[in-house]
Coordinates of C-alpha atoms in Angstrom, one line a residue:
M1130 CA 263.1 48.0 148.9
L1131 CA 263.6 50.1 145.8
T1132 CA 266.0 53.1 146.2
L1133 CA 267.3 55.9 144.1
C1134 CA 270.9 56.2 143.1
S1135 CA 273.3 57.8 140.5
K1136 CA 275.2 55.9 137.8
D1137 CA 278.6 57.1 139.0
R1138 CA 278.3 54.5 141.8
F1139 CA 278.7 51.6 139.4
N1140 CA 281.3 49.7 137.4
I1141 CA 279.3 48.4 134.5
Y1142 CA 280.7 45.4 132.7
S1143 CA 279.5 44.6 129.2
K1144 CA 280.5 41.9 126.6
S1145 CA 283.8 42.7 124.9
I1146 CA 286.6 41.0 123.0
R1147 CA 288.1 40.1 126.4
T1148 CA 284.9 38.5 127.5
D1149 CA 284.7 36.5 124.2
N1150 CA 288.3 35.3 124.7
I1151 CA 287.6 34.1 128.3
S1152 CA 284.5 32.3 127.1
C1153 CA 286.4 30.7 124.2
K1154 CA 289.4 29.6 126.2
F1155 CA 287.6 28.2 129.2
G1156 CA 284.5 26.9 127.4
C1157 CA 282.1 28.9 129.5
S1158 CA 279.0 30.9 128.5
P1159 CA 279.1 34.7 127.9
L1160 CA 277.4 35.4 131.2
Q1161 CA 279.8 33.2 133.1
A1162 CA 282.7 34.9 131.3
L1163 CA 281.5 38.3 132.4
L1164 CA 281.1 37.1 136.0
L1165 CA 284.6 35.6 136.0
E1166 CA 286.0 38.8 134.5
M1167 CA 284.4 40.7 137.4
R1168 CA 286.2 38.4 139.7
G1169 CA 289.6 39.1 138.2
V1170 CA 289.9 36.2 135.7
T1171 CA 291.7 36.9 132.5
E1172 CA 292.9 34.8 129.5
D1173 CA 296.1 34.1 131.4
T1174 CA 294.4 32.8 134.5
P1175 CA 295.3 29.1 135.1
A1176 CA 292.5 26.7 134.0
S1177 CA 292.5 25.1 137.5
E1178 CA 291.4 28.4 139.1
V1179 CA 288.6 28.8 136.6
K1180 CA 287.5 25.2 137.3
D1181 CA 287.5 26.0 141.1
W1182 CA 285.0 28.8 140.3
L1183 CA 282.7 26.8 138.1
L1184 CA 283.2 23.2 139.3
P1185 CA 284.8 23.3 142.7
N1186 CA 285.9 19.8 143.9
M1187 CA 285.2 19.5 147.6
S1188 CA 287.4 16.5 148.3
K1189 CA 290.4 18.1 146.6
L1190 CA 289.9 21.5 148.3
L1191 CA 289.6 19.7 151.7
A1192 CA 292.7 17.6 151.1
D1193 CA 294.8 20.7 150.3
V1194 CA 293.7 22.9 153.2
D1195 CA 296.0 23.2 156.2
L1196 CA 294.4 23.9 159.6
G1197 CA 297.6 24.3 161.5
S1198 CA 299.9 22.3 163.7
G1199 CA 297.4 21.6 166.5
S1200 CA 295.3 19.2 164.4
Q1201 CA 297.2 15.9 165.3
A1202 CA 297.2 16.6 169.1
A1203 CA 293.4 17.3 169.0
R1204 CA 292.9 14.0 167.0
N1205 CA 294.7 12.1 169.7
Y1206 CA 292.5 13.4 172.5
I1207 CA 289.3 12.6 170.6
L1208 CA 290.5 9.1 169.8
G1209 CA 291.2 8.6 173.4
L1210 CA 287.6 9.0 174.4
D1211 CA 285.5 5.9 175.3
R1212 CA 282.4 4.9 177.2
S1213 CA 284.0 5.8 180.5
S1214 CA 284.8 9.4 179.4
N1215 CA 283.0 12.5 180.6
V1216 CA 283.3 15.5 178.3
I1217 CA 282.1 19.1 178.4
V1218 CA 281.7 21.2 175.2
Y1219 CA 281.9 25.0 175.8
G1220 CA 280.4 27.1 172.9
D1221 CA 279.1 30.5 172.0
Y1222 CA 275.6 32.0 171.6
D1223 CA 275.6 33.0 167.9
V1224 CA 274.8 30.7 165.0
D1225 CA 278.4 29.8 164.4
G1226 CA 278.7 28.9 168.1
I1227 CA 275.6 26.8 168.4
C1228 CA 276.3 24.9 165.2
S1229 CA 279.9 24.1 166.2
T1230 CA 278.6 23.1 169.7
A1231 CA 276.1 20.7 168.1
I1232 CA 278.8 19.1 165.9
A1233 CA 281.2 18.8 168.8
V1234 CA 278.5 17.1 170.9
E1235 CA 277.8 14.7 168.1
L1236 CA 281.5 13.9 167.6
V1237 CA 281.9 13.0 171.3
M1238 CA 278.7 10.9 171.3
S1239 CA 280.1 8.9 168.4
R1240 CA 282.9 7.8 170.7
G1241 CA 280.4 6.5 173.2
A1242 CA 281.4 9.1 175.8
R1243 CA 279.0 11.1 178.0
V1244 CA 278.8 14.8 177.0
R1245 CA 277.2 18.0 178.2
Y1246 CA 277.5 21.4 176.7
Y1247 CA 277.6 24.9 178.1
I1248 CA 276.9 28.2 176.4
P1249 CA 277.4 31.5 178.3
H1250 CA 274.5 34.0 178.6
R1251 CA 275.0 37.0 176.2
F1252 CA 274.1 39.6 178.8
N1253 CA 275.0 38.1 182.2
Q1254 CA 278.4 36.8 181.1
G1255 CA 279.2 37.8 177.5
Y1256 CA 281.5 36.2 174.9
G1257 CA 284.3 33.8 175.8
V1258 CA 285.4 31.3 178.5
H1259 CA 284.7 32.8 181.9
G1260 CA 286.8 32.2 185.0
E1261 CA 283.8 31.4 187.3
I1262 CA 282.5 28.8 184.8
A1263 CA 286.0 27.3 184.5
K1264 CA 286.2 27.0 188.3
M1265 CA 282.7 25.3 188.3
I1266 CA 283.8 22.8 185.7
A1267 CA 287.1 22.1 187.6
K1268 CA 285.0 21.2 190.7
Q1269 CA 282.7 18.9 188.8
K1270 CA 285.6 17.2 187.1
C1271 CA 285.6 15.7 183.6
N1272 CA 288.1 14.0 181.2
L1273 CA 288.1 16.7 178.5
V1274 CA 286.8 20.2 177.7
I1275 CA 286.3 21.0 174.1
I1276 CA 285.9 24.7 173.4
V1277 CA 284.4 25.9 170.1
D1278 CA 284.2 29.4 168.5
C1279 CA 286.1 31.0 171.4
G1280 CA 288.9 30.3 173.8
T1281 CA 292.0 31.5 171.9
H1282 CA 292.3 34.6 174.0
D1283 CA 291.0 33.2 177.3
A1284 CA 294.4 32.3 178.8
E1285 CA 293.5 32.7 182.5
S1286 CA 290.3 30.7 182.3
I1287 CA 292.0 27.9 180.3
E1288 CA 294.8 27.8 182.9
I1289 CA 292.2 27.2 185.7
L1290 CA 291.0 24.1 183.9
R1291 CA 294.5 22.8 183.1
K1292 CA 295.7 23.3 186.7
S1293 CA 292.8 21.2 187.9
G1294 CA 294.1 18.4 185.6
I1295 CA 291.5 18.7 182.8
P1296 CA 292.9 18.8 179.3
V1297 CA 291.5 21.4 176.9
V1298 CA 291.1 21.3 173.1
I1299 CA 290.1 24.5 171.3
F1300 CA 288.6 24.9 167.8
D1301 CA 288.4 28.6 167.0
H1302 CA 288.8 31.0 164.1
H1303 CA 289.1 34.4 165.8
L1304 CA 292.1 36.6 165.1
V1305 CA 295.0 36.2 167.6
E1306 CA 295.6 39.4 169.5
G1307 CA 298.1 39.4 172.4
V1308 CA 298.8 36.2 174.4
S1309 CA 296.9 33.1 173.2
A1310 CA 295.7 30.4 175.6
Q1311 CA 298.1 27.5 176.4
C1312 CA 296.2 24.2 176.0
E1313 CA 296.7 20.6 175.0
A1314 CA 295.5 21.3 171.4
L1315 CA 294.6 24.6 169.7
V1316 CA 293.1 24.3 166.2
N1317 CA 292.8 27.9 165.0
P1318 CA 294.0 28.6 161.4
Q1319 CA 294.6 32.2 162.3
V1320 CA 297.7 30.9 164.3
D1321 CA 299.4 28.9 161.6
G1322 CA 296.9 27.7 159.0
D1323 CA 296.9 28.5 155.3
A1324 CA 294.9 31.2 153.5
N1325 CA 291.9 29.0 152.8
A1326 CA 291.7 27.8 156.4
K1327 CA 291.9 31.3 157.7
R1328 CA 288.6 32.1 155.8
L1329 CA 286.6 29.3 157.6
C1330 CA 284.2 30.1 160.4
A1331 CA 284.5 28.0 163.6
T1332 CA 282.0 25.4 162.5
G1333 CA 283.9 25.2 159.2
V1334 CA 287.2 24.7 161.1
L1335 CA 285.7 21.9 163.2
W1336 CA 283.9 20.1 160.4
T1337 CA 287.0 20.3 158.1
W1338 CA 289.1 18.9 160.9
I1339 CA 286.7 16.0 161.4
W1340 CA 286.7 15.3 157.7
K1341 CA 290.4 15.4 157.3
N1342 CA 290.9 13.0 160.3
S1343 CA 288.0 10.6 159.2
L1344 CA 286.5 10.8 162.7
L1345 CA 282.9 10.1 161.6
P1346 CA 281.4 7.9 158.8
T1347 CA 281.2 9.8 155.5
K1348 CA 277.4 9.8 155.4
N1349 CA 277.2 11.3 158.9
I1350 CA 279.7 14.0 158.3
I1351 CA 278.1 15.0 155.0
G1352 CA 274.8 15.2 156.9
L1353 CA 276.4 17.9 159.2
L1354 CA 277.1 20.2 156.3
D1355 CA 273.8 21.9 156.7
L1356 CA 275.2 23.3 160.0
V1357 CA 278.3 24.4 158.2
A1358 CA 276.3 26.3 155.6
L1359 CA 274.2 28.1 158.3
A1360 CA 277.3 29.1 160.3
T1361 CA 279.3 30.2 157.2
I1362 CA 276.5 32.5 156.0
A1363 CA 275.7 33.7 159.5
D1364 CA 279.3 34.6 160.3
C1365 CA 279.7 36.5 157.0
V1366 CA 283.0 34.8 156.1
S1367 CA 284.2 35.0 152.5
L1368 CA 282.3 33.2 149.8
A1369 CA 285.0 34.2 147.4
S1370 CA 286.8 31.2 149.1
H1371 CA 286.2 28.2 146.9
L1372 CA 286.2 26.0 149.9
N1373 CA 283.5 28.0 151.7
R1374 CA 281.4 28.1 148.6
V1375 CA 281.5 24.3 148.1
L1376 CA 280.8 23.7 151.8
V1377 CA 277.7 26.0 151.6
R1378 CA 276.6 24.4 148.3
E1379 CA 276.8 20.9 149.7
G1380 CA 275.3 22.1 153.0
I1381 CA 272.2 23.4 151.2
K1382 CA 271.7 20.0 149.7
S1383 CA 271.8 18.6 153.2
L1384 CA 269.2 21.2 154.3
R1385 CA 267.0 20.3 151.3
A1386 CA 267.2 16.6 152.3
G1387 CA 265.8 17.4 155.7
T1388 CA 268.8 16.0 157.6
H1389 CA 268.0 17.9 160.8
K1390 CA 264.2 17.6 161.4
G1391 CA 264.2 20.6 163.7
L1392 CA 265.6 22.9 161.0
S1393 CA 263.1 21.5 158.5
N1394 CA 260.3 22.2 161.0
L1395 CA 261.6 25.8 161.5
M1396 CA 261.7 26.4 157.8
M1397 CA 258.2 25.1 157.2
Q1398 CA 256.9 27.3 160.1
L1399 CA 258.6 30.3 158.4
G1400 CA 256.8 29.5 155.1
I1401 CA 260.0 28.1 153.4
E1402 CA 259.8 25.0 151.3
Y1403 CA 262.8 23.3 152.7
T1404 CA 263.3 21.1 149.7
A1405 CA 264.0 24.3 147.7
V1406 CA 265.7 26.5 150.4
N1407 CA 268.4 28.9 149.2
T1408 CA 271.0 31.2 150.8
D1409 CA 268.6 34.2 150.9
D1410 CA 266.1 32.2 152.9
L1411 CA 268.9 31.3 155.3
A1412 CA 270.2 34.8 155.7
M1413 CA 266.9 36.6 155.9
K1414 CA 264.7 34.1 157.8
V1415 CA 266.3 31.1 159.3
I1416 CA 269.5 32.6 160.8
P1417 CA 267.7 35.6 162.5
C1418 CA 265.5 33.1 164.3
L1419 CA 268.4 31.0 165.5
N1420 CA 270.2 34.1 166.6
A1421 CA 267.2 35.4 168.4
A1422 CA 267.5 32.8 171.1
G1423 CA 270.9 34.1 172.3
R1424 CA 269.9 37.7 171.8
L1425 CA 266.7 37.7 173.9
Y1426 CA 266.7 34.4 175.8
I1427 CA 269.3 31.6 176.0
A1428 CA 271.1 30.0 173.1
D1429 CA 270.2 26.5 174.4
L1430 CA 266.8 27.0 172.8
A1431 CA 268.4 27.1 169.3
V1432 CA 270.7 24.2 170.0
S1433 CA 267.8 22.1 171.1
I1434 CA 266.2 22.0 167.6
L1435 CA 269.5 20.6 166.2
F1436 CA 268.9 17.4 168.1
P1437 CA 265.9 15.1 168.1
C1438 CA 263.6 16.1 171.0
K1439 CA 259.9 15.7 171.8
D1440 CA 259.5 19.5 172.3
V1441 CA 261.0 20.5 168.9
G1442 CA 257.6 22.0 167.7
A1443 CA 257.2 24.1 170.8
N1444 CA 260.8 25.2 170.7
V1445 CA 260.5 26.2 167.0
E1446 CA 257.4 28.3 167.8
K1447 CA 259.3 30.0 170.7
L1448 CA 262.2 30.9 168.3
I1449 CA 259.8 32.4 165.8
Q1450 CA 258.1 34.5 168.5
L1451 CA 261.5 35.7 169.9
N1452 CA 262.5 36.7 166.4
L1453 CA 259.3 38.8 166.0
K1454 CA 260.1 40.5 169.2
R1455 CA 263.7 41.1 168.0
R1456 CA 262.4 42.7 164.8
E1457 CA 260.1 45.0 166.8
L1458 CA 262.9 46.1 169.1
S1459 CA 265.3 46.6 166.2
A1460 CA 262.8 48.8 164.3
K1461 CA 262.3 51.1 167.3
I1462 CA 266.1 51.5 167.8
L1463 CA 266.6 52.2 164.1
E1464 CA 263.8 54.8 164.2
Q1465 CA 265.5 56.5 167.1
V1466 CA 268.9 56.6 165.5
E1467 CA 267.5 57.9 162.2
K1468 CA 265.7 60.7 164.0
S1469 CA 268.9 61.6 165.9
D1470 CA 270.7 61.8 162.5
E1471 CA 268.7 64.9 161.7
T1472 CA 271.1 66.8 163.9
G1473 CA 274.2 65.2 162.5
Y1474 CA 275.8 61.7 162.3
K1475 CA 277.4 60.4 165.5
F1476 CA 279.6 57.4 165.4
V1477 CA 278.8 56.3 169.0
R1478 CA 275.2 56.0 170.2
M1479 CA 274.0 54.9 173.6
D1480 CA 270.6 54.5 175.2
R1481 CA 269.9 52.9 178.6
Q1482 CA 266.5 51.6 177.3
W1483 CA 268.0 49.6 174.4
S1484 CA 268.1 45.8 174.5
A1485 CA 271.8 44.9 174.0
G1486 CA 270.9 41.6 172.3
V1487 CA 269.5 43.3 169.1
L1488 CA 272.1 46.0 168.7
S1489 CA 274.4 44.1 166.3
S1490 CA 271.8 43.7 163.5
V1491 CA 270.7 47.4 163.8
A1492 CA 274.4 48.5 163.7
S1493 CA 275.0 46.4 160.6
R1494 CA 272.1 48.2 158.8
I1495 CA 273.2 51.6 159.9
C1496 CA 276.8 50.9 158.8
V1497 CA 275.7 49.7 155.3
A1498 CA 273.3 52.6 154.8
N1499 CA 275.8 55.3 155.7
N1500 CA 279.0 53.5 154.7
A1501 CA 280.4 54.6 158.0
P1502 CA 281.5 53.1 161.3
I1503 CA 278.9 52.8 164.1
A1504 CA 279.0 51.8 167.7
L1505 CA 275.7 51.1 169.5
V1506 CA 275.8 50.7 173.3
A1507 CA 273.2 49.7 176.0
S1508 CA 273.4 49.7 179.8
M1509 CA 273.5 46.4 181.6
G1510 CA 273.6 47.4 185.3
D1511 CA 277.2 48.5 186.2
V1512 CA 278.4 47.5 182.7
M1513 CA 277.8 48.9 179.3
R1514 CA 277.7 46.5 176.4
G1515 CA 278.2 47.6 172.8
T1516 CA 278.6 46.4 169.2
L1517 CA 280.9 48.0 166.7
R1518 CA 280.4 47.7 162.9
M1519 CA 282.9 48.8 160.2
P1520 CA 282.6 49.5 156.5
K1521 CA 285.2 48.2 154.1
G1522 CA 288.6 49.9 155.0
G1523 CA 287.9 49.9 158.7
D1524 CA 289.3 47.6 161.4
A1525 CA 287.0 47.1 164.4
V1526 CA 289.5 44.9 166.3
G1527 CA 292.3 47.4 165.6
V1528 CA 290.2 50.2 167.1
L1529 CA 289.2 48.2 170.2
K1530 CA 292.8 47.2 170.7
E1531 CA 293.8 50.8 170.9
L1532 CA 290.9 51.4 173.4
D1533 CA 291.9 48.4 175.5
P1534 CA 292.8 50.5 178.7
Y1535 CA 289.2 51.7 178.9
L1536 CA 287.5 48.4 178.1
N1537 CA 286.4 45.5 180.3
T1538 CA 286.2 42.9 177.5
W1539 CA 286.3 43.0 173.7
G1540 CA 286.7 40.7 170.7
G1541 CA 285.6 40.0 167.1
H1542 CA 286.6 40.5 163.5
R1543 CA 287.8 43.3 161.3
L1544 CA 284.3 44.5 160.3
A1545 CA 282.3 43.4 163.4
A1546 CA 283.2 43.3 167.1
G1547 CA 281.7 43.5 170.5
F1548 CA 282.9 45.1 173.7
S1549 CA 282.0 45.9 177.3
V1550 CA 283.0 48.8 179.6
K1551 CA 282.4 49.5 183.2
T1552 CA 279.9 52.4 183.7
E1553 CA 282.4 54.6 185.4
N1554 CA 284.7 54.5 182.3
W1555 CA 281.9 55.0 179.8
Q1556 CA 282.2 58.8 179.4
K1557 CA 285.9 58.7 178.7
L1558 CA 285.6 55.8 176.3
R1559 CA 282.7 57.4 174.4
D1560 CA 284.7 60.6 173.7
V1561 CA 287.8 58.7 172.6
M1562 CA 285.9 56.2 170.5
E1563 CA 284.0 58.9 168.7
E1564 CA 287.2 60.6 167.8
K1565 CA 288.9 57.4 166.6
L1566 CA 285.9 56.3 164.5
S1567 CA 285.6 59.7 162.9
C1568 CA 289.2 59.2 161.6
V1569 CA 288.5 55.8 159.9
N1570 CA 289.6 55.8 156.3
V1571 CA 286.5 54.3 154.5
E1572 CA 287.0 52.8 151.1
E1573 CA 284.4 54.1 148.6
D1574 CA 283.9 51.0 146.5
K1575 CA 281.8 51.1 143.4
E1576 CA 279.3 48.4 142.8
D1577 CA 280.0 46.0 140.0
M1578 CA 277.2 45.1 137.7
I1579 CA 276.5 43.6 134.2
L1580 CA 274.8 45.2 131.3
W1581 CA 272.2 42.6 130.6
K1582 CA 268.6 42.7 129.4
P1583 CA 265.9 40.7 131.2
S1584 CA 264.7 39.4 127.8
A1585 CA 268.1 37.8 127.4
L1586 CA 268.0 36.0 130.7
D1587 CA 266.1 32.7 131.0
M1588 CA 266.3 29.9 133.5
D1589 CA 269.0 28.0 131.7
T1590 CA 271.2 31.1 131.4
W1591 CA 270.7 32.0 135.1
S1592 CA 271.6 28.4 136.1
E1593 CA 274.9 29.0 134.3
A1594 CA 275.5 32.1 136.4
E1595 CA 274.6 30.3 139.6
L1596 CA 277.5 27.9 139.1
L1597 CA 279.6 30.8 140.6
G1598 CA 277.5 30.7 143.7
P1599 CA 276.4 30.4 146.4
F1600 CA 276.6 34.2 146.6
G1601 CA 277.3 36.2 149.7
M1602 CA 280.2 38.0 151.4
E1603 CA 282.9 39.0 148.8
N1604 CA 281.0 37.0 146.1
P1605 CA 277.9 39.1 145.6
S1606 CA 274.9 37.9 143.6
P1607 CA 275.1 39.4 140.1
A1608 CA 273.4 42.8 139.7
M1609 CA 272.1 43.6 136.2
Y1610 CA 271.9 47.1 134.6
L1611 CA 269.2 47.9 132.2
P1612 CA 269.5 51.3 130.4
Y1613 CA 266.2 53.2 130.3
S1614 CA 264.2 53.0 127.1
G1615 CA 260.8 53.9 128.3
I1616 CA 258.1 52.3 130.4
K1617 CA 255.0 50.7 128.9
R1618 CA 253.0 50.4 132.1
V1619 CA 253.3 50.5 135.9
L1620 CA 250.7 48.2 137.5
P1621 CA 249.8 47.7 141.2
L1622 CA 251.2 44.5 142.8
G1623 CA 249.6 43.1 145.9
K1624 CA 246.8 44.6 148.0
N1625 CA 248.5 47.4 150.1
G1626 CA 249.5 49.7 147.2
K1627 CA 253.2 49.7 148.1
H1628 CA 254.5 47.5 145.3
V1629 CA 254.3 47.8 141.6
K1630 CA 255.1 45.8 138.4
V1631 CA 257.0 47.7 135.8
E1632 CA 256.5 46.7 132.2
T1633 CA 259.4 47.6 129.9
S1634 CA 260.1 46.6 126.3
E1635 CA 262.8 44.2 127.7
G1636 CA 260.6 42.5 130.3
E1637 CA 258.8 42.9 133.6
L1638 CA 260.5 44.2 136.8
L1639 CA 259.0 43.8 140.2
A1640 CA 259.5 46.9 142.5
F1641 CA 258.7 46.0 146.1
G1642 CA 258.1 49.2 148.1
G1643 CA 258.5 51.2 144.9
A1644 CA 255.1 52.6 144.3
E1645 CA 255.9 56.1 145.7
L1646 CA 259.0 56.5 143.6
F1647 CA 257.1 55.8 140.4
N1648 CA 254.5 58.4 141.4
D1649 CA 257.2 61.0 141.6
R1650 CA 258.9 62.6 138.5
H1651 CA 262.5 61.5 138.0
E1652 CA 264.7 61.7 135.0
I1653 CA 265.5 58.0 134.8
E1654 CA 268.7 56.7 133.3
G1655 CA 268.3 53.0 134.0
F1656 CA 267.3 50.3 136.4
V1657 CA 269.4 47.9 138.5
Y1658 CA 267.7 44.5 139.0
K1659 CA 268.5 41.0 140.3
P1660 CA 267.2 37.7 139.1
K1661 CA 265.4 35.6 141.7
V1662 CA 264.3 32.0 141.3
D1663 CA 260.8 31.6 142.7
V1664 CA 259.3 28.2 143.7
W1665 CA 255.5 28.2 144.3
K1666 CA 253.5 25.0 144.4
N1667 CA 256.3 23.1 142.8
V1668 CA 256.4 25.5 139.9
T1669 CA 259.8 27.2 139.4
S1670 CA 260.1 30.6 137.7
L1671 CA 262.6 33.4 137.2
R1672 CA 261.6 36.8 138.4
F1673 CA 263.4 40.1 138.1
I1674 CA 263.5 42.2 141.3
L1675 CA 264.1 45.9 140.8
E1676 CA 266.5 47.2 143.4
K1677 CA 267.6 50.6 142.3
M1678 CA 266.2 53.4 140.0
V1679 CA 269.2 55.2 138.4
V1680 CA 268.4 59.0 138.0
R1681 CA 270.3 61.9 136.6
E1682 CA 270.0 64.4 139.5
F1683 CA 270.7 62.4 142.7
C1684 CA 272.3 63.8 145.8

């Protein structure tokens, strides 16, 4: 959607002597040199670091990463499984949780052991390992419980399992706050892993641990990289991490190969040619569908399409319908919030009619649009459930830690967290949270972009830029700035009159949702656009998507 903005929001990089020196020293193209310069590379940067940007070596990066001291103990427990073993995998309801659950199940099956999995209900139970479920598992008995994407903080529930004689192995990536669970093996890089390991999502932690311990045949483990790619993008972990980037890059190859037929089916039903799927397709279409199961139904539905099953087609269709419902509910909530903003921005919003399962995606959009913290809360009987989103500079976990006396449960990351509060404590919490969020020191970052004409950007040049991808969190897709030099024509695009094609002397720009802005009079300074590779009927082309119109008088 095309928006208006002012030029003072940008850091515009253009070719210079410094760029030429980087290009010459490291043998990269001028566009690659500019992108490296934006990422802090100079003439003095070690060649090995530049190589990690342009040609990351997955095997070397995996060999160097340190997941922490719990790795060996966890390996011993997995190697101890055989056909007589009975294992339960305990996961989480988001994409990282379902993908790590699926990998853990496959790992146990490879040992010949019997395995079941359990994922808590988002509304009825919420995040983490719950005491009543731990008691139920203890009564049923098993030889091992493997917990993924949670567990680090669930000390009491883990102790219930251990006291019943069941060993527990945890693979997690959440920040350690307070007392961590005591178990037979905890693989969580946040405890004692290195910097690269700390940037992995839970699925990335588990997959990397399997790779480093050679617990599956190489072909099998490479095939599971599609799940790592999904989880890494869904959990918004850093793609400035060379390890995460190469895992996503190789994971997309696995997706394009159709390793998991259920995912291929889902992509085809969404109108995605899975043999050409990219990170945008995953972030905008596939991941919301997988998340919709846990938000509006049960996460088991999403897990089911990661394994061969006769009902995969019906399950895929149900996922798509759930996502359509999620979008409708999200749009209504967003409209309500935008209307309430007319009387002033509030950091904490609550409505008893809201569906708690869709609040996180709405909160993310509000946070980005306003560059401000936001907490959205819904009523779930005698408990209120909420989601907290922070812009850069904020610390969601830090805020919730200070509010712990008012809260029932809470957890998450610096920029995104969830919480619950008993209804009788809600009023006190709301007032204190509103005050604390109003004091968050938000960083006003400028957006980096490159001075580059569309006429100087062909498929080969863009392919060179894509070597620094996949793009995403902390490694944004290159935005290009084109100074205004007049417009030849503005032509309608599509049938509904909302989109236009803008013809300039430097090439064509596609402005989706931009028809009204071009009907108004603005003193234009320039355009911000992004290249997009389009595949249609096996024909690949490069299109230029207009994202921002830069005007002189913008407020």
